[in-house]
Coordinates of C-alpha atoms in Angstrom, one line a residue:
X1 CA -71.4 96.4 82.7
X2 CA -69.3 93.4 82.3
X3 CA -67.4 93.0 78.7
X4 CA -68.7 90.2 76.9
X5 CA -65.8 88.2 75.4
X6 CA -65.0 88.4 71.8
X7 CA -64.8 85.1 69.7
X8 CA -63.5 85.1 66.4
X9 CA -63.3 82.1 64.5
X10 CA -59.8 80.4 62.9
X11 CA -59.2 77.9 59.9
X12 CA -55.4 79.1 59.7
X13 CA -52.3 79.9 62.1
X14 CA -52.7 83.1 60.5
X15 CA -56.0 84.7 61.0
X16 CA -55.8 82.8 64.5
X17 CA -52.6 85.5 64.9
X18 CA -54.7 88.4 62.9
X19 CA -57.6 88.2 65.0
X20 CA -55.2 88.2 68.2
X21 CA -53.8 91.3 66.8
X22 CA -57.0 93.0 65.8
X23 CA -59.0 92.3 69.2
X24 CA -60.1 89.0 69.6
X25 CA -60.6 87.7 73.4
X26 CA -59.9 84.4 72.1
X27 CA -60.4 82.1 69.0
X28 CA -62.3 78.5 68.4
X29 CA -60.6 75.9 66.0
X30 CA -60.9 72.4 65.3
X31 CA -59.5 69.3 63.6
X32 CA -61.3 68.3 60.8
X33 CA -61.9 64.7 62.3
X34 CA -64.4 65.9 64.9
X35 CA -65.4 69.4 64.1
X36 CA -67.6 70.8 61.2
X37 CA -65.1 72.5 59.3
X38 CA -63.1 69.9 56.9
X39 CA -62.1 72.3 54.0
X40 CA -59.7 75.6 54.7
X41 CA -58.9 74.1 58.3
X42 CA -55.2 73.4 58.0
X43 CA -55.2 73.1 62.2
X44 CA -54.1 69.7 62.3
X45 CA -52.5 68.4 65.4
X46 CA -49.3 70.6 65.2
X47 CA -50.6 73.8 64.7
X48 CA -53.5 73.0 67.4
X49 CA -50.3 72.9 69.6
X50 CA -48.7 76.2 68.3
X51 CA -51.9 77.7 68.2
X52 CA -52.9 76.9 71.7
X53 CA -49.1 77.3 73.0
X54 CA -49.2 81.2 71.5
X55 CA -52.7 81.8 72.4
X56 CA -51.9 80.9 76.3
X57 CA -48.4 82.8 75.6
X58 CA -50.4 85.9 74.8
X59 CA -53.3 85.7 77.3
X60 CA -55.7 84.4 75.2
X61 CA -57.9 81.4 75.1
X62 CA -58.4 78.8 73.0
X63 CA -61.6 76.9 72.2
X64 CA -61.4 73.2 70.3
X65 CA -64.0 72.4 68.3
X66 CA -65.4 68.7 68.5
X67 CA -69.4 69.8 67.2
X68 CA -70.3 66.9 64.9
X69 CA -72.8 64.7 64.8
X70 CA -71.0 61.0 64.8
X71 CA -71.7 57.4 63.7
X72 CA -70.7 54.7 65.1
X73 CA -67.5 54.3 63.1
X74 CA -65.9 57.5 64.6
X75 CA -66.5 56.2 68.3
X76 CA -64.3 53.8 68.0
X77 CA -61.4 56.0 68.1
X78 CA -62.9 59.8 69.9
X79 CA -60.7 58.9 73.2
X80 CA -57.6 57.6 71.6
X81 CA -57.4 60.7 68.9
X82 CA -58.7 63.5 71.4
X83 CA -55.8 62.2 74.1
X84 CA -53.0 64.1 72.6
X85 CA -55.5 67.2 71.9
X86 CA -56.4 67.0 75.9
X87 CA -53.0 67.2 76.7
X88 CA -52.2 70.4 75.1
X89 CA -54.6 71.9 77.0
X90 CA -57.3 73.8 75.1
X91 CA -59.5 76.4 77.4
X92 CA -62.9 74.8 76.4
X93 CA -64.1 71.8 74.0
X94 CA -67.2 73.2 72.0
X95 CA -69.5 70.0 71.6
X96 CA -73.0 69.0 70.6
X97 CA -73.3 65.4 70.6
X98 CA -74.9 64.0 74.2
X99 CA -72.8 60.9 73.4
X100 CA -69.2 62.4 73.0
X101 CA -70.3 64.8 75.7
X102 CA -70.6 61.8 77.8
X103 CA -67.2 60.5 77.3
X104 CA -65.1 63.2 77.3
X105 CA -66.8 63.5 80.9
X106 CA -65.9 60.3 82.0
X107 CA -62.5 60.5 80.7
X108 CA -61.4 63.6 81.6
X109 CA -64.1 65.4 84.4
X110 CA -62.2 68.7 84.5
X111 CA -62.5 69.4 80.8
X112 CA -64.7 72.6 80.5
X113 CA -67.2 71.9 77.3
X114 CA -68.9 74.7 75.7
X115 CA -72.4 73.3 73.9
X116 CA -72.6 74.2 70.7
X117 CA -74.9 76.0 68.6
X118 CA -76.0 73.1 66.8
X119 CA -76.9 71.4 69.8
X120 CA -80.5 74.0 69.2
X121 CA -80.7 75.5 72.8
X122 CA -83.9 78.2 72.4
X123 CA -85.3 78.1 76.3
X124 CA -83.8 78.4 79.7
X125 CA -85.0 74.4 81.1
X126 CA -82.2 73.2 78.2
X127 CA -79.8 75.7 79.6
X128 CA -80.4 74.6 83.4
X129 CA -80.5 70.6 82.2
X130 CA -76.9 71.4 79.9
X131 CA -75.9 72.9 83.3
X132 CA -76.5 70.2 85.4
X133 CA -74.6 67.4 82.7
X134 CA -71.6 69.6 83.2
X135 CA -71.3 71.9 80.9
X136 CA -70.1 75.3 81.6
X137 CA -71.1 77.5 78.4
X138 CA -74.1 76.9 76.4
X139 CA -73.6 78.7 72.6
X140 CA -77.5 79.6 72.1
X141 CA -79.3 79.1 68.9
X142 CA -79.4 82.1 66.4
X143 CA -83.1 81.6 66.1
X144 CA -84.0 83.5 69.8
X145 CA -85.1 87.4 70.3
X146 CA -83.0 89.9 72.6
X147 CA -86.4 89.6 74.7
X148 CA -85.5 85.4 74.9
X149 CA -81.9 86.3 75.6
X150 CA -82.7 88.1 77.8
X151 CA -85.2 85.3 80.4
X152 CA -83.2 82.7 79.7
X153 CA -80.6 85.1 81.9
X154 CA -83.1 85.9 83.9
X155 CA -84.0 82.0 85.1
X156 CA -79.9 81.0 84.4
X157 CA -77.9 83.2 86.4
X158 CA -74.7 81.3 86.8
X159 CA -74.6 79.5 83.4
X160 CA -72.2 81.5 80.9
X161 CA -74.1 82.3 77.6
X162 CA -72.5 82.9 73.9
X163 CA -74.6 84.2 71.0
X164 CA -73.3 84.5 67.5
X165 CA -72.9 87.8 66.1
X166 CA -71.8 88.0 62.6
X167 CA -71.6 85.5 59.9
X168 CA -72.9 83.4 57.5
X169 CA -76.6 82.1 58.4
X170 CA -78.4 78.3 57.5
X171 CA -81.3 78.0 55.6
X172 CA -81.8 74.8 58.2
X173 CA -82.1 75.0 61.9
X174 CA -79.1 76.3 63.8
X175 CA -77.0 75.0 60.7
X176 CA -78.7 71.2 60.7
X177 CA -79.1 70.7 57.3
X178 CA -79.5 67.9 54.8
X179 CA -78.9 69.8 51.2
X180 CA -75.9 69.1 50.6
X181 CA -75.9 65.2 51.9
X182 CA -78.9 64.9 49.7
X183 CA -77.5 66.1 46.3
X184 CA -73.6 65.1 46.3
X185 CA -73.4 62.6 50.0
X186 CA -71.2 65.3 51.2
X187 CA -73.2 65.6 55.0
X188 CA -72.8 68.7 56.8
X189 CA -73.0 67.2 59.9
X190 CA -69.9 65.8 59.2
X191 CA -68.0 68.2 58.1
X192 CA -68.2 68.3 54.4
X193 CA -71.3 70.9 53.8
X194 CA -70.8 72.2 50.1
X195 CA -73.2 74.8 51.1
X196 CA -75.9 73.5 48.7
X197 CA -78.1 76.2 49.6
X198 CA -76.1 79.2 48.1
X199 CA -75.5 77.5 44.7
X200 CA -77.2 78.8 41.9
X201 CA -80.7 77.6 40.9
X202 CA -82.4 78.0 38.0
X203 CA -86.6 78.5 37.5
X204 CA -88.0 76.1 34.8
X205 CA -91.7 75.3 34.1
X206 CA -92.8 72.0 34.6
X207 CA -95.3 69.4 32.6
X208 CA -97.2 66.6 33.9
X209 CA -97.1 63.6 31.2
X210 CA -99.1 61.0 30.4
X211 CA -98.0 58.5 33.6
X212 CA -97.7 61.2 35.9
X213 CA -94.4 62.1 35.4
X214 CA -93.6 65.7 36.2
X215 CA -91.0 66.7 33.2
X216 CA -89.4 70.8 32.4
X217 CA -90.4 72.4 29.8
X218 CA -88.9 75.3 27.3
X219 CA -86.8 77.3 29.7
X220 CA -87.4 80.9 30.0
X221 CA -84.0 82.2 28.8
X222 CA -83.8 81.8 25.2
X223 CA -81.3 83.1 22.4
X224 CA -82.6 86.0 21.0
X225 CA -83.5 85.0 17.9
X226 CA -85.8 82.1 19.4
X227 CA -87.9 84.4 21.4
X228 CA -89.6 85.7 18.1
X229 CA -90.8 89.4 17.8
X230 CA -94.1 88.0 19.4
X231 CA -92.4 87.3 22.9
X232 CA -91.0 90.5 22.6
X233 CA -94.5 93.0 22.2
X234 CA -94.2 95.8 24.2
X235 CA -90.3 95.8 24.8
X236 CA -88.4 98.2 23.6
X237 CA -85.1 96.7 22.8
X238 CA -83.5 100.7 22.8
X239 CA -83.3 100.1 26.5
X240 CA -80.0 97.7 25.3
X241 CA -77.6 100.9 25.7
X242 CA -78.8 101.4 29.5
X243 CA -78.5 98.2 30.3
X244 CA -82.0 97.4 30.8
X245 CA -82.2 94.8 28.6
X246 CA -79.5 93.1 26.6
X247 CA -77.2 90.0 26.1
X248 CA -75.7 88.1 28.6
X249 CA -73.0 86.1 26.8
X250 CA -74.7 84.2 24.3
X251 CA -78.5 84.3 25.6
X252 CA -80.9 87.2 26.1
X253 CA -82.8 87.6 29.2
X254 CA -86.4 87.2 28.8
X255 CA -87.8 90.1 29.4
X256 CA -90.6 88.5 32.0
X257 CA -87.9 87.1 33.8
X258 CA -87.6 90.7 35.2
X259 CA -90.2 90.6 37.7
X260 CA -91.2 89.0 40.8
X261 CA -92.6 85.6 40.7
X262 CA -94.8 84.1 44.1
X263 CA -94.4 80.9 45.2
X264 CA -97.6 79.6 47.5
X265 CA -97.3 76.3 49.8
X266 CA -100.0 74.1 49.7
X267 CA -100.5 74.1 53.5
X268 CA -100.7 78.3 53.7
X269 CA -103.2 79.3 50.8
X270 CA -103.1 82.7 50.2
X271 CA -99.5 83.3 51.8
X272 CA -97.7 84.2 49.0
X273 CA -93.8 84.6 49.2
X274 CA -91.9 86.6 46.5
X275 CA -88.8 85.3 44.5
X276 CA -86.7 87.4 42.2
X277 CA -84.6 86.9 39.8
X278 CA -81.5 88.6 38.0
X279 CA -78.8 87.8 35.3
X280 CA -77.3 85.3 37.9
X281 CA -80.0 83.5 38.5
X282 CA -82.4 82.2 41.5
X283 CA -81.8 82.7 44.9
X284 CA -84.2 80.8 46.9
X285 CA -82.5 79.1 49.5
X286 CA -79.9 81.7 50.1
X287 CA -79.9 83.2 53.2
X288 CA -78.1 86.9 54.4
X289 CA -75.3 87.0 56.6
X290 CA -75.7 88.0 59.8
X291 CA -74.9 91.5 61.4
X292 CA -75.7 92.2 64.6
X293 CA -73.1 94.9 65.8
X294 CA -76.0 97.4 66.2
X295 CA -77.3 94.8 69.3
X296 CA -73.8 94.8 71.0
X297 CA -75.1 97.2 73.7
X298 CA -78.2 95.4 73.9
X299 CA -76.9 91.8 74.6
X300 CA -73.9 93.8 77.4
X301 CA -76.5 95.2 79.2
X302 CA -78.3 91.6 79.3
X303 CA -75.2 89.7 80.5
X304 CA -74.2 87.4 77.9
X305 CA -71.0 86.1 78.4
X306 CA -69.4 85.8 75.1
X307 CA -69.8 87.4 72.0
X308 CA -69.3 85.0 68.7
X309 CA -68.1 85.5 65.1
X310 CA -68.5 82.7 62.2
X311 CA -66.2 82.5 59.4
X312 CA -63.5 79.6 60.1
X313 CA -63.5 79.1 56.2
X314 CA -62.9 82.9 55.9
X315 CA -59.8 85.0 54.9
X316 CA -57.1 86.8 57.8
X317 CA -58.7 90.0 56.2
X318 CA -62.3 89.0 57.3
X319 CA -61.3 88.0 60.6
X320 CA -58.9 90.9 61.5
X321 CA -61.8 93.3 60.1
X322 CA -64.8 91.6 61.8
X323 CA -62.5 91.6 65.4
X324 CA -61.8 95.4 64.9
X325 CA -65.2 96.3 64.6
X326 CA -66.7 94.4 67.5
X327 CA -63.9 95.2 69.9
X328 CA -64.9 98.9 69.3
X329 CA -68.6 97.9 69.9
X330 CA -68.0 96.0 73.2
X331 CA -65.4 98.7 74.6
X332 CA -68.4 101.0 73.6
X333 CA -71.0 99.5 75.2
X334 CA -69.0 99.1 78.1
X335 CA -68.2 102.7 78.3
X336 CA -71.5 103.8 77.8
X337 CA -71.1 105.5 74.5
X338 CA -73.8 105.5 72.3
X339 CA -73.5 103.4 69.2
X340 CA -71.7 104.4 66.4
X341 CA -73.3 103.5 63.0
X342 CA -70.3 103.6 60.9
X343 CA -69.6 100.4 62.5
X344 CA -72.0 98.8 60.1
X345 CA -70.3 101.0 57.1
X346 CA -66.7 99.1 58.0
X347 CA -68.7 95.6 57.6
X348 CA -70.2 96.7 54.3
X349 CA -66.5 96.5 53.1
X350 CA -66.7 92.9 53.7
X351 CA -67.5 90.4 51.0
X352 CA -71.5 89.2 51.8
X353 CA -74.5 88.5 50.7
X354 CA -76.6 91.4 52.1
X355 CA -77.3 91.6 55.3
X356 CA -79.8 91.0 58.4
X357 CA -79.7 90.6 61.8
X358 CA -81.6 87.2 62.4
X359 CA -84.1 87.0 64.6
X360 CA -83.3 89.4 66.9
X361 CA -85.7 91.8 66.5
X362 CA -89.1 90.4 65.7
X363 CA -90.2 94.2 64.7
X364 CA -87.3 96.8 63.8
X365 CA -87.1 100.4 65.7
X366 CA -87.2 103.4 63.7
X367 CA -84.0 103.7 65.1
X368 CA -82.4 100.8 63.5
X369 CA -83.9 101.7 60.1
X370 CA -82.1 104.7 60.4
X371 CA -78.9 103.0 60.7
X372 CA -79.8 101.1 57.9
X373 CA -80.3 103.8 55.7
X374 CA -77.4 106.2 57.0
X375 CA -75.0 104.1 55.7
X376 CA -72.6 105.8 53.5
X377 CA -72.2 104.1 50.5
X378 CA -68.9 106.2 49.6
X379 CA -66.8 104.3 52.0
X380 CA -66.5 101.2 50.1
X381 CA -63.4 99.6 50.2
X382 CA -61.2 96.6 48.6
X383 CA -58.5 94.5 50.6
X384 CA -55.0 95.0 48.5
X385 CA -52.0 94.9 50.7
X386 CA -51.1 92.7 53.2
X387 CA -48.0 94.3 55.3
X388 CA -44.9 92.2 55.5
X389 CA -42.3 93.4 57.1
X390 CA -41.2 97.0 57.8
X391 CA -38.1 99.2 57.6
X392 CA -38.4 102.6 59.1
X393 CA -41.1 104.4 57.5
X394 CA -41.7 102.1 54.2
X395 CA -43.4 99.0 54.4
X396 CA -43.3 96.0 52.2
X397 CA -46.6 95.4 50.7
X398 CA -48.0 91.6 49.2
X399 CA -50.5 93.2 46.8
X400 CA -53.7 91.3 46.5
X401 CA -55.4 94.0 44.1
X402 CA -54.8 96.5 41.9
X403 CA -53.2 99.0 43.8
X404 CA -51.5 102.4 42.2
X405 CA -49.9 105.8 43.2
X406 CA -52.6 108.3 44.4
X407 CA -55.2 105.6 45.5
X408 CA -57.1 106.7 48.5
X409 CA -56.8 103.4 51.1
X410 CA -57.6 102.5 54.4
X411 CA -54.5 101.8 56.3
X412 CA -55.8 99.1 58.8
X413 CA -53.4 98.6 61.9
X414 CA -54.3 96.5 65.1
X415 CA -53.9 100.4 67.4
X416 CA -56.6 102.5 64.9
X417 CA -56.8 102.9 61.2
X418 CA -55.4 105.6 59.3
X419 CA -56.6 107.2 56.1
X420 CA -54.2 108.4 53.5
X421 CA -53.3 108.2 49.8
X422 CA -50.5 106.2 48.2
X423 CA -47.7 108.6 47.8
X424 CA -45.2 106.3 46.9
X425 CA -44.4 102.9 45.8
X426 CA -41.3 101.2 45.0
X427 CA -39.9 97.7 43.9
X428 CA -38.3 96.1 46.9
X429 CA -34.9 97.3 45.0
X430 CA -35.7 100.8 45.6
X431 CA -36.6 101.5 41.8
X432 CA -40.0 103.6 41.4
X433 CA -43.5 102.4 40.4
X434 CA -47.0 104.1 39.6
X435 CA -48.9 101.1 39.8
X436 CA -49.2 97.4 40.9
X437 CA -51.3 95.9 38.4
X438 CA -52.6 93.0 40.4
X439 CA -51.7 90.2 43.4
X440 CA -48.9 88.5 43.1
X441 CA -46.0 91.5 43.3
X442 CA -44.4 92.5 46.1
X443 CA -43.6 96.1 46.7
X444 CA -42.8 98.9 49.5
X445 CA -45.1 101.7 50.1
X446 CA -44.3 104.7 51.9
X447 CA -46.3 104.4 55.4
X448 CA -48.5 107.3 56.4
X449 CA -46.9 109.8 58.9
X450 CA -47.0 108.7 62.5
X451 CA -47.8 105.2 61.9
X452 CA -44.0 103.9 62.6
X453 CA -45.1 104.1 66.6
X454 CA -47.3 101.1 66.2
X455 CA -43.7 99.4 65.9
X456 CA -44.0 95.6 65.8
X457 CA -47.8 95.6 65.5
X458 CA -47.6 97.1 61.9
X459 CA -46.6 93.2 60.9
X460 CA -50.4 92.6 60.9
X461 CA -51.4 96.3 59.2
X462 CA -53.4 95.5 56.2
X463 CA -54.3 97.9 52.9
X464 CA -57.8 98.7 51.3
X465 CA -58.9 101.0 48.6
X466 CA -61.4 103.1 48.6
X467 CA -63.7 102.0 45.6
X468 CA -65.1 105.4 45.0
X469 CA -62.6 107.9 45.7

């Protein structure tokens, strides 16, 4: 079985150099001109030329993105800006526009160009007819089964195929959405998605007045003294103490806002979908992040070609952590071990927004349920230390969190993780401390034994707590 690459993504010289560190076969980044990532992207075009410069330095590659959609006004200038980009030679351009696609091939025919997701490949004719335009990789859309993976191999032997693996996931097709374009003209096709679909909505009741005019009512979260005792029959408000029911700020809950509401569309009568709602809110439109780590083996054994992670908006942490853990799955799955579910513990220490994985599996295995459900909670952990330099067998520590003497933690390192407690922590003078309050200090922890072989490597060791002991 042939490793699949691993792709991590890259807003930053730095989690470029942490995913390196923890894994990664190679790294996509983009300026913010012509790819879809304009905010936390600081890869302008002198750190697209240190970044490629060390990637090729270390073996690695390094993919440029140049995914959006364009108008007319940023045609006028593609060739002249990407010239200097083409000349520091990136391994692959990851594009989606036909029209781009069809310059950069005039201009420069030995370009390799990687078709983006957004670009919505879902069958094997779109892979052969990318194929014959040139391009070398086709990134397919998140919205196929293993079992579609899996023919479009079958009828597309020689093309090289990516899938996205982890991540955040659209509410839109493959990411082509109109939200946030629509509320604040920031298009996400451009670059600028505010990800409108995460924000926080709100239920309200609506009236229809007198011209037709669809208006809200009374919203459903009142102070507690406007609900009345009437609104309140059949509550007891005892259930305060245990956090059943009780303030939030300066409103109350009402207590029907508690259970599940339907929503029907017109065109599938009798379909009813559930919405919940909590203290926070309405959730809607707000998709899970995708995990797929439990399919690694799966999509080996089919043949895909490269292996991809989202996040170019996310921290070094994120990236060094999400690398880790899929470089264990590939090498795995390559070895022919069988897979290990505290894979998907690690990723629970992650920030996210719950969990699924896609559209992979139309109907989950009892087998995957069980993974689901073995998943021990106890391992919880919070990123706060970054390692910055090191001096025989103390390290200085950049504290991100609350971190304090006799704190379990997770001693992340690019060669294996070790487990250990704080057993001491000093100013970087040398003078004792029991705790770090919060980010912002700078200290030196004593390393756990052993780890001073990693040598160089333990520049890119990170901390994290275990949450509950």
């Amino acid at each position: 079985m042939k490793a699949p690459e691993l792709l991590s993504p890259a807003g930053t010289l730095k989690s470029m150099r942490y995913a390196f560190a923890y894994g990664a076969d190679a790294i996509y980044a983009g300026m913010p001109r012509y790819s879809l990532r304009v905010r936390n992207n600081d890869f302008l075009e002198d750190n697209l030329r240190i970044g490629i410069d060390e990637a090729h330095a270390a073996g690695k590659k390094f993919f440029m993105t140049v995914n959006l959609s364009p108008h007319n006004a940023k045609l006028k200038t593609f060739i002249k800006d990407m010239t200097p980009l083409i000349e520091m030679q990136p391994d692959a351009l990851i594009m989606a526009d036909p029209g781009l696609i069809m310059m950069v091939r005039k201009e420069w025919p030995d370009m390799p160009i990687h078709l983006s997701v957004q670009a919505n490949t879902v069958n094997w004719a779109t892979v052969q007819f990318w194929k014959n335009a040139g391009i070398s990789r086709v990134i397919l859309s998140r919205e196929l089964s293993l079992d579609e993976i899996s023919e479009i191999r079958d009828n597309c032997p020689d093309m090289e195929l990516e899938v996205f693996v982890h991540g955040a996931l659209c509410i839109a097709y493959s990411g082509r959405c109109l939200l946030s374009g629509y509320f604040n003209h920031r298009d996400p096709n451009q670059g600028t998605c505010t990800n409108s679909c995460r924000w926080e909505y709100k239920t309200e009741a609506a009236s229809e007045d007198i011209a037709g005019v669809y208006r809200p009512t009374e919203r459903d979260i009142l102070p507690l003294e406007a609900v009345g005792s009437a609104g309140l029959e059949g509550f007891d408000l005892s259930l305060d103490e245990a956090g059943s029911f009780g303030p939030t700020g300066s409103d109350t809950r009402h207590p029907k806002a508690d259970q599940v509401y339907f929503i029907e569309e017109p065109n599938r009568p009798g379909e009813l979908m559930p919405i919940e709602e909590d203290e926070h809110g309405t959730y809607i439109l707000n998709s899970k992040d995708l995990r797929a780590v439990e399919h690694v083996q799966a999509l080996a054994r089919i043949g895909v070609d490269c292996l991809k992670i989202e996040g170019r908006t996310k921290s070094h942490y994120y990236v060094a952590r999400t690398a880790q853990v899929y470089r264990r799955a590939i090498d795995d799955a390559v070895a022919g071990k069988p897979f290990d579910p505290s894979l998907i513990a690690e990723l629970d220490n992650l920030a996210h927004r719950g969990y699924t994985d896609g559209f992979f599996e139309r109907h989950h295995t009892r087998e995957y349920q069980n993974y689901l459900e073995g998943v021990s909670k106890h391992r919880e952990q919070q990123f706060v230390g970054e390692i910055t330099a090191v001096q025989g067998q103390w390290a200085e520590v950049a504290i991100k969190n609350k971190l304090a003497v006799g704190d379990s933690v997770t001693f992340m390192l690019p060669d294996g993780n070790v487990i250990d407690a704080i057993g001491q922590m000093q100013t970087l003078e040398g003078a004792a401390m029991m705790e770090a309050p919060g980010g912002g200090y700078q200290v030196r922890i004593k390393l756990p034994a052993g780890a001073e072989v990693y040598g160089d490597r333990l520049k890119y060791g990170l901390i994290a707590k275990h949450l509950n002991g």
